[in-house]
mmCIF file of C-alpha atoms in Angstrom:
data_model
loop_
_atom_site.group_PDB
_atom_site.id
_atom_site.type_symbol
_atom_site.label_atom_id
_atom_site.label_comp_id
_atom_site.label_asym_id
_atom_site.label_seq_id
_atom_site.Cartn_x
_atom_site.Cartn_y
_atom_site.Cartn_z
ATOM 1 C CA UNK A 142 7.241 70.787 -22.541
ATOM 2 C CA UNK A 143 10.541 68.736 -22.260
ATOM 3 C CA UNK A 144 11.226 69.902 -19.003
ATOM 4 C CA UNK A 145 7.376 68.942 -17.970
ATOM 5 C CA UNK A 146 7.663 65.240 -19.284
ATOM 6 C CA UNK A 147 10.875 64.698 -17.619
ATOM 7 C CA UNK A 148 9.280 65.388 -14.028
ATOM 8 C CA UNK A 149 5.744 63.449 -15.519
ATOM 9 C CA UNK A 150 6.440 61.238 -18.291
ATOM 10 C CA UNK A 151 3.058 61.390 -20.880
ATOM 11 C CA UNK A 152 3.452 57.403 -20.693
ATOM 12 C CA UNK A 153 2.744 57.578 -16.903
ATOM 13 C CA UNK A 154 -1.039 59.086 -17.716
ATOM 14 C CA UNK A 155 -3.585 56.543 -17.524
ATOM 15 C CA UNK A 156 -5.216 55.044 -20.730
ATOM 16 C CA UNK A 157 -8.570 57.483 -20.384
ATOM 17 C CA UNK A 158 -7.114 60.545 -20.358
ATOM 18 C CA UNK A 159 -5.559 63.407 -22.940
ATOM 19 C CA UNK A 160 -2.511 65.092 -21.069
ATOM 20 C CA UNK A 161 0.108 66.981 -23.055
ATOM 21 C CA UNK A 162 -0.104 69.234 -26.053
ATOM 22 C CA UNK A 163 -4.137 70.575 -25.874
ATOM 23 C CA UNK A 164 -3.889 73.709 -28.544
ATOM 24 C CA UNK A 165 -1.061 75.906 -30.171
ATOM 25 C CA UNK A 166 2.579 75.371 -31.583
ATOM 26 C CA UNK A 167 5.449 74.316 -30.231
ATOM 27 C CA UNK A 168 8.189 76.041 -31.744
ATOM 28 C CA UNK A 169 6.827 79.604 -30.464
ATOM 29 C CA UNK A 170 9.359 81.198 -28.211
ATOM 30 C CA UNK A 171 7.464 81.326 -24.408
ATOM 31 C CA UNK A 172 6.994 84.795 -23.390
ATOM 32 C CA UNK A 173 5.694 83.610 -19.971
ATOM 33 C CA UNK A 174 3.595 80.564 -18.799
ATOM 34 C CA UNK A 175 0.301 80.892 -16.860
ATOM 35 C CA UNK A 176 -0.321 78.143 -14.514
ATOM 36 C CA UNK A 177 -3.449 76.920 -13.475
ATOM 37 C CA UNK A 178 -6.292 74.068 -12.803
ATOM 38 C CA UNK A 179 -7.996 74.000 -16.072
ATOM 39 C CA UNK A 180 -8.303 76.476 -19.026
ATOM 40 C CA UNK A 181 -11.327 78.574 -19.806
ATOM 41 C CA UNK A 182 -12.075 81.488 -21.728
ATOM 42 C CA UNK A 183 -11.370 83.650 -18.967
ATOM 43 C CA UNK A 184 -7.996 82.083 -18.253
ATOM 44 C CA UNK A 185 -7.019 83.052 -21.984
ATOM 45 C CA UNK A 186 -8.035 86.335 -21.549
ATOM 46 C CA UNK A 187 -5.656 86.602 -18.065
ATOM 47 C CA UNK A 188 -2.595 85.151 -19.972
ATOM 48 C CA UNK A 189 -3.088 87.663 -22.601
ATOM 49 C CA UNK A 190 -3.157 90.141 -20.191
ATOM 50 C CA UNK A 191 -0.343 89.120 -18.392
ATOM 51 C CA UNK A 192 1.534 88.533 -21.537
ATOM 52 C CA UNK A 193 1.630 84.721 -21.362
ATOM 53 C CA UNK A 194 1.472 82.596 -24.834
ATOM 54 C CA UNK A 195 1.715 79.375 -22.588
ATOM 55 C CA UNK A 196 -0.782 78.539 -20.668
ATOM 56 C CA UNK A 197 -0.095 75.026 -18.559
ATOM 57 C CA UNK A 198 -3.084 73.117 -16.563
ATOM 58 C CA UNK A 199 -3.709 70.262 -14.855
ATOM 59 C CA UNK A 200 -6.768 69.323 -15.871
ATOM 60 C CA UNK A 201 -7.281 68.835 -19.775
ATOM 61 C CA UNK A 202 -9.176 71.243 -22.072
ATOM 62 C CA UNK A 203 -9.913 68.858 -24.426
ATOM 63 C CA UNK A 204 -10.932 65.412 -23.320
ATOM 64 C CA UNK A 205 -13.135 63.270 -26.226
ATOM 65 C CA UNK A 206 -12.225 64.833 -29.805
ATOM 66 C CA UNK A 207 -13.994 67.473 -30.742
ATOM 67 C CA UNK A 208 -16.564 67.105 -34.202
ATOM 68 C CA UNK A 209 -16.370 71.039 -34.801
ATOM 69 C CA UNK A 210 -14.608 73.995 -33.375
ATOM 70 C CA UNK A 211 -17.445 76.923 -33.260
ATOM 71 C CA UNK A 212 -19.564 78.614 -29.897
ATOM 72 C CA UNK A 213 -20.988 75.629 -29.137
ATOM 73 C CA UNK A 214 -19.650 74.972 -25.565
ATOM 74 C CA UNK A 215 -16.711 76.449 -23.517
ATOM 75 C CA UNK A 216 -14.340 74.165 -24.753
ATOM 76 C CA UNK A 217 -14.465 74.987 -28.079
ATOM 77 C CA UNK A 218 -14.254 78.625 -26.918
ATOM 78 C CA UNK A 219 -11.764 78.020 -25.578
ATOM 79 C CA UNK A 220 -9.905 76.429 -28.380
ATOM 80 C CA UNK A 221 -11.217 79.335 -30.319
ATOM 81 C CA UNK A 222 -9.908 81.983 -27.834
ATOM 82 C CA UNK A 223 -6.343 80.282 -27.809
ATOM 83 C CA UNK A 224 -5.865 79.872 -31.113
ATOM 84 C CA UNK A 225 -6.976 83.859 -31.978
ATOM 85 C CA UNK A 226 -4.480 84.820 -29.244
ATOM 86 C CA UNK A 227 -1.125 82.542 -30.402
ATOM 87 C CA UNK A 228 -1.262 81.216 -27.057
ATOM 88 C CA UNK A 229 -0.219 77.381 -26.504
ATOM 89 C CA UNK A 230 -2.346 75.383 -23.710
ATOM 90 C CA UNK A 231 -0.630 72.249 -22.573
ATOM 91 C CA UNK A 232 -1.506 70.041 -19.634
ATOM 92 C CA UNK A 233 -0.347 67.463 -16.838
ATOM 93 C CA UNK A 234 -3.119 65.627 -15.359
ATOM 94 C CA UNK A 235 -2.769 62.007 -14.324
ATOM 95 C CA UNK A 236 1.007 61.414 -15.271
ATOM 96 C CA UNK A 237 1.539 64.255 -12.917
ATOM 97 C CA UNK A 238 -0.998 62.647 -9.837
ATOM 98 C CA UNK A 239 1.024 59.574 -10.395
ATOM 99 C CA UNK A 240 4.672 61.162 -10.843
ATOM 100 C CA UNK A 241 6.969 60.627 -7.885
ATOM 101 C CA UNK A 242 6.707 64.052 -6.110
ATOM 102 C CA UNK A 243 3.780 65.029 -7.608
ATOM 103 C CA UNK A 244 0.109 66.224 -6.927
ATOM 104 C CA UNK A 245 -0.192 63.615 -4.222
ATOM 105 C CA UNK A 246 3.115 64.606 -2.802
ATOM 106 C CA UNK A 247 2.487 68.663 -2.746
ATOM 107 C CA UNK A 248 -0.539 67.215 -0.475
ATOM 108 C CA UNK A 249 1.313 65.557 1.644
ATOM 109 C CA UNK A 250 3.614 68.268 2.351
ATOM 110 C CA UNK A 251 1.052 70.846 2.776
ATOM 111 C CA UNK A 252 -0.646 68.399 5.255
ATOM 112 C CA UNK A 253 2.712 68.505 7.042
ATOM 113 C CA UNK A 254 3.409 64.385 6.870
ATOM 114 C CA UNK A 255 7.037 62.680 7.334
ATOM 115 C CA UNK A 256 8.207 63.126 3.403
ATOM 116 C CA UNK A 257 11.007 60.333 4.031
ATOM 117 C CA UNK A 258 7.775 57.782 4.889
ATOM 118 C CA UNK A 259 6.227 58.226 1.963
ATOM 119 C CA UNK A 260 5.815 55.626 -0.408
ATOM 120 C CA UNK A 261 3.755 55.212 -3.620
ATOM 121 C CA UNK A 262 0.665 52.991 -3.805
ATOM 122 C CA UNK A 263 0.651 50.607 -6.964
ATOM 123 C CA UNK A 264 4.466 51.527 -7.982
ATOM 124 C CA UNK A 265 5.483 51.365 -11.400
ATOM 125 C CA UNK A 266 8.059 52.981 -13.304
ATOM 126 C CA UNK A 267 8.222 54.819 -16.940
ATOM 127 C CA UNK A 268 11.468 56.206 -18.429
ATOM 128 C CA UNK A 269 13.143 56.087 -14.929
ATOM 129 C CA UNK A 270 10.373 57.980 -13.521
ATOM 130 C CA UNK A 271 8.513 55.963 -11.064
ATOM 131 C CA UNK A 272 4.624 56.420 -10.813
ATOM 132 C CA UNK A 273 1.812 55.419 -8.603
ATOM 133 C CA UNK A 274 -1.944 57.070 -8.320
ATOM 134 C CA UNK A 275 -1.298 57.013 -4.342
ATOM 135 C CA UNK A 276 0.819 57.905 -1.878
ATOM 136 C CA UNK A 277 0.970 56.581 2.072
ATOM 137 C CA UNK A 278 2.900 57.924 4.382
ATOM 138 C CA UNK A 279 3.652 59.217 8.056
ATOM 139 C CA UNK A 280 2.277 62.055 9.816
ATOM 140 C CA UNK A 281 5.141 63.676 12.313
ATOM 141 C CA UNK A 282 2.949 63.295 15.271
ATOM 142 C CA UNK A 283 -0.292 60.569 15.986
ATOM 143 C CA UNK A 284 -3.537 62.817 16.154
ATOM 144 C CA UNK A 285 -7.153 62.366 17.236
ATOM 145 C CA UNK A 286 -9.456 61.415 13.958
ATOM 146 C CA UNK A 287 -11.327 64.976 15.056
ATOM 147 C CA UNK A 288 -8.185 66.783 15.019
ATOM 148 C CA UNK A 289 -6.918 65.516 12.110
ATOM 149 C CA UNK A 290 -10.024 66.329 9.961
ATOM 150 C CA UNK A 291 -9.533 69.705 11.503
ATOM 151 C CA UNK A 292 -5.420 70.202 10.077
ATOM 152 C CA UNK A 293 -7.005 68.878 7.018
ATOM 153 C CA UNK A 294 -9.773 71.785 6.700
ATOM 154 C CA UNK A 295 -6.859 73.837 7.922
ATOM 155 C CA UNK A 296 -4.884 72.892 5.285
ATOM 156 C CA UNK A 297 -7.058 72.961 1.829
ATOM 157 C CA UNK A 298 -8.682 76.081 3.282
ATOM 158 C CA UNK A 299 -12.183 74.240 3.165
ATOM 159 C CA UNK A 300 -15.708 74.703 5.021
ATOM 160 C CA UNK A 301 -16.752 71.363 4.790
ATOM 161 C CA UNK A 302 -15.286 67.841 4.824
ATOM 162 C CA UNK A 303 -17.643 64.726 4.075
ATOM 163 C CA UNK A 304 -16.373 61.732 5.919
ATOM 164 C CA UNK A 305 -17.499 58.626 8.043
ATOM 165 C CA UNK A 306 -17.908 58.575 12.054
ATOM 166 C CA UNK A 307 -14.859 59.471 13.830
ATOM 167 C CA UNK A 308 -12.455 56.576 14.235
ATOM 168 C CA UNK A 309 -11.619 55.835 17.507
ATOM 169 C CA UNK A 310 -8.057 54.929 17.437
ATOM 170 C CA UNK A 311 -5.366 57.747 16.712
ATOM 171 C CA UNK A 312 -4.518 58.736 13.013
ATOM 172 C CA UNK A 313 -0.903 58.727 12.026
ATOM 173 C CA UNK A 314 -0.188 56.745 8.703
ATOM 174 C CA UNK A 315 -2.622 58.339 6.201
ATOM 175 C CA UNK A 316 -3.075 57.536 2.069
ATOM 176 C CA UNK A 317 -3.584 60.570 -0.242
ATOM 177 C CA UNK A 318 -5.018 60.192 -4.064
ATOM 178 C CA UNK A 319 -6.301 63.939 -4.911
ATOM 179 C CA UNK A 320 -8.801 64.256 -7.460
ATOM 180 C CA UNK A 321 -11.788 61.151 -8.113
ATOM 181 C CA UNK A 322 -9.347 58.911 -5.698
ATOM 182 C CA UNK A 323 -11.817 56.523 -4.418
ATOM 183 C CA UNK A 324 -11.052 53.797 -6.400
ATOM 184 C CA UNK A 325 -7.777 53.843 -4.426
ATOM 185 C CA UNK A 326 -9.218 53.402 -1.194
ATOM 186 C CA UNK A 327 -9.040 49.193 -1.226
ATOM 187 C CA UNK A 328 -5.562 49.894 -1.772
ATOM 188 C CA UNK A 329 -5.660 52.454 1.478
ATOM 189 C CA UNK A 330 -6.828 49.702 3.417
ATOM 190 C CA UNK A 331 -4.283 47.328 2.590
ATOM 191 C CA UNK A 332 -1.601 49.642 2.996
ATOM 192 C CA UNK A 333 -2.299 49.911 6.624
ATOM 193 C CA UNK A 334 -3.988 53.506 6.622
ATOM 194 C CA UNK A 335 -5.533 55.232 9.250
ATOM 195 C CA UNK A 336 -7.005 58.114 7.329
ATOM 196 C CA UNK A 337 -7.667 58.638 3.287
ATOM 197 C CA UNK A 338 -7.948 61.919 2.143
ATOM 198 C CA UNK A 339 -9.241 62.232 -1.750
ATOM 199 C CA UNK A 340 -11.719 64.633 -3.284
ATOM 200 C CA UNK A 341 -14.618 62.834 -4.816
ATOM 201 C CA UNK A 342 -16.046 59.512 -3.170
ATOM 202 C CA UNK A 343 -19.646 58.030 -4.082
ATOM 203 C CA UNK A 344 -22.106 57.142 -1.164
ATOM 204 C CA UNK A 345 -21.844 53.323 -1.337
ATOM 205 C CA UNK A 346 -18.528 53.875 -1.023
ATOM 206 C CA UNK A 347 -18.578 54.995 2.632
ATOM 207 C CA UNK A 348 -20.318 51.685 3.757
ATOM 208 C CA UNK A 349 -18.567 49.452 5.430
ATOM 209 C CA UNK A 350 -15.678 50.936 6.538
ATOM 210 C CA UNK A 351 -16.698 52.144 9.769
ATOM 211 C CA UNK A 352 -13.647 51.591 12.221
ATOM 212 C CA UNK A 353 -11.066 50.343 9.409
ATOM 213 C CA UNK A 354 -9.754 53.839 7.795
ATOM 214 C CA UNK A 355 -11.193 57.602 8.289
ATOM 215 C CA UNK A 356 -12.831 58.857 5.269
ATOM 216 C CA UNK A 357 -11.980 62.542 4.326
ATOM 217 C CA UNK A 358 -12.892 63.839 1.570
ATOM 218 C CA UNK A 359 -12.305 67.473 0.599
ATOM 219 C CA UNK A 360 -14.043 68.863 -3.088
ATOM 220 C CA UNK A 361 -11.804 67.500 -6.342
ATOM 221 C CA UNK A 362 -10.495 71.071 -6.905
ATOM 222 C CA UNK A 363 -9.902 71.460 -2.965
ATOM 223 C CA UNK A 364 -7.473 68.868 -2.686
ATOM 224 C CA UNK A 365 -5.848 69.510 -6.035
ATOM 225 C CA UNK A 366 -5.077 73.264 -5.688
ATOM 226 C CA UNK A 367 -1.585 73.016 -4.880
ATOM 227 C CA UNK A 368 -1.242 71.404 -8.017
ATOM 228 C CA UNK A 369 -0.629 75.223 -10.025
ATOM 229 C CA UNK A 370 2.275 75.459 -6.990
ATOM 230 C CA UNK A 371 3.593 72.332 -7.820
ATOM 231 C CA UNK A 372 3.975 73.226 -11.644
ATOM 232 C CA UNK A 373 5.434 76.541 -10.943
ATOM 233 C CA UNK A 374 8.374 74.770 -9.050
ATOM 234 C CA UNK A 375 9.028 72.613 -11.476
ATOM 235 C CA UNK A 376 9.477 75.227 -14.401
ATOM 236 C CA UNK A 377 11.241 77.607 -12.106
ATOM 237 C CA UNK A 378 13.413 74.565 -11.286
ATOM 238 C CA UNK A 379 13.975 72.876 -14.878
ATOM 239 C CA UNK A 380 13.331 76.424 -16.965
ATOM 240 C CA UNK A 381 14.116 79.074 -14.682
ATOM 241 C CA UNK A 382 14.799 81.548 -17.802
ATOM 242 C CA UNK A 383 10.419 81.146 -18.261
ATOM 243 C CA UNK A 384 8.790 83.477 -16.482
ATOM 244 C CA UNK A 385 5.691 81.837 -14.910
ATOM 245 C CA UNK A 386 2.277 83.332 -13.944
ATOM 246 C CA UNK A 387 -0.201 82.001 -10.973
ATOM 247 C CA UNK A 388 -3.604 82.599 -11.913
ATOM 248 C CA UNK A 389 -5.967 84.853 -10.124
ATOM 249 C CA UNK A 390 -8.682 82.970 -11.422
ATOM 250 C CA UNK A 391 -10.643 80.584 -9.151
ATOM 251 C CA UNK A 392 -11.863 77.919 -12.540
ATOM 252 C CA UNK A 393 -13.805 75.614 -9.388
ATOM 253 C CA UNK A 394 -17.482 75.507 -11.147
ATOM 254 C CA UNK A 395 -18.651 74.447 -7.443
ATOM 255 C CA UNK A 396 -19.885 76.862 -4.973
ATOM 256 C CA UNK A 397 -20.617 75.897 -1.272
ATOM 257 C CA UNK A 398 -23.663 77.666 0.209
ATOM 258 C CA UNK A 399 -23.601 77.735 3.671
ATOM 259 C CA UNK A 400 -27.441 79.693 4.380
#
């Protein structure tokens, strides 16, 4: 957990949110970490099978405090699970989107963009860590808006991206804020970009910026994914004596249809 907050400090998290300790004790010895999105009851049951008492996410189990702890939904199941097992859930959510080299970064590199361009969007700093829930940055080579919606389906490994009409000027600097990132795209804008690529926008949102920046957006699990990748190289890094765990679990609750 020490080595976790050191790459994402809690303090960078915003106000909203519940990253860090979720379930379990701390003094346990680790007998292997499972990494993944968010933790279900199914994820418990792969770390126990895989002989993991740590289980680390990115996306909190427990949000809003919990009133009760019984079969009432699958978070408390959850809890429930974890807690029969001895196995420790702990998370990094928004302190590690807004961590220099974080979520937003693992994007970037996937998407194959200039690392030494990018810079953070909003850039603030906590315990010599600095933070910012954005990124902007280069891509090695200009692109068509059509091509570059295609390296991004390429990329995330998706079916479908939602975006606006097809910008007619070529698409090299680009802003990235994974996850519910619209509220970042003003900041897009200013910044200059050609392209933002997030995961969730809302439909008023696409108005008006027909011409100014190329919308993509992806699915919030699609363009976080890399996220479980991310964590593993940072214990491996700071903790290489842990062994770590990707899940085989897909935890995405939403299905594309295509007939």
């Amino acid at each position: 957990m020490d080595a976790l907050d050191g790459f994402a400090p809690l303090p960078l998290q915003e106000d909203y949110d519940n990253a860090g300790l979720q379930v379990g004790l701390t003094e346990a010895e680790v007998s292997g970490a499972l990494l993944c999105m968010e933790a279900t009851e199914r994820i418990v049951d792969e770390a126990r099978e895989k002989g993991c008492n740590l289980i680390v996410t990115h996306h909190p189990l427990i949000f809003h405090g919990l009133k009760q702890v019984s079969d009432g939904d699958y978070v408390q199941r959850t809890v429930m699970a974890a807690i029969r097992q001895g196995i420790t859930i702990y998370s990094m959510h928004t302190n590690l989107d807004s961590a220099e080299g974080g979520v937003n970064y693992m994007m970037a590199r996937r998407l194959g963009m200039r690392m030494d361009s990018i810079r953070l969007m909003g850039e603030h700093e906590v315990n010599g860590v600095k933070g910012g829930l954005g990124i902007v940055g280069e891509m090695a080579e200009a692109m068509t808006a059509e091509d570059f919606i295609r390296r991004v389906k390429e990329t995330f490994g998706v079916r479908v991206a939602m975006t606006n009409e097809l910008l007619e000027r070529p698409v090299r600097r680009v802003a990235i804020c994974g996850g519910a990132g619209s509220f970042m795209l003003p900041k897009a804008v200013e910044a200059g970009a050609d392209a933002f690529l997030t995961g969730e926008m809302h439909y008023h949102e696409y108005f008006g910026q027909e011409q100014r920046v190329q919308i993509v957006v992806i699915g919030h699990y699609e363009s976080e994914q890399y996220t479980i990748n991310l964590l593993e190289e940072i214990i491996n890094e700071r903790c290489p004596e842990v062994r770590t765990c990707v899940t085989e679990v897909n935890t995405n609750p939403i299905v594309i249809h295509n007939s």
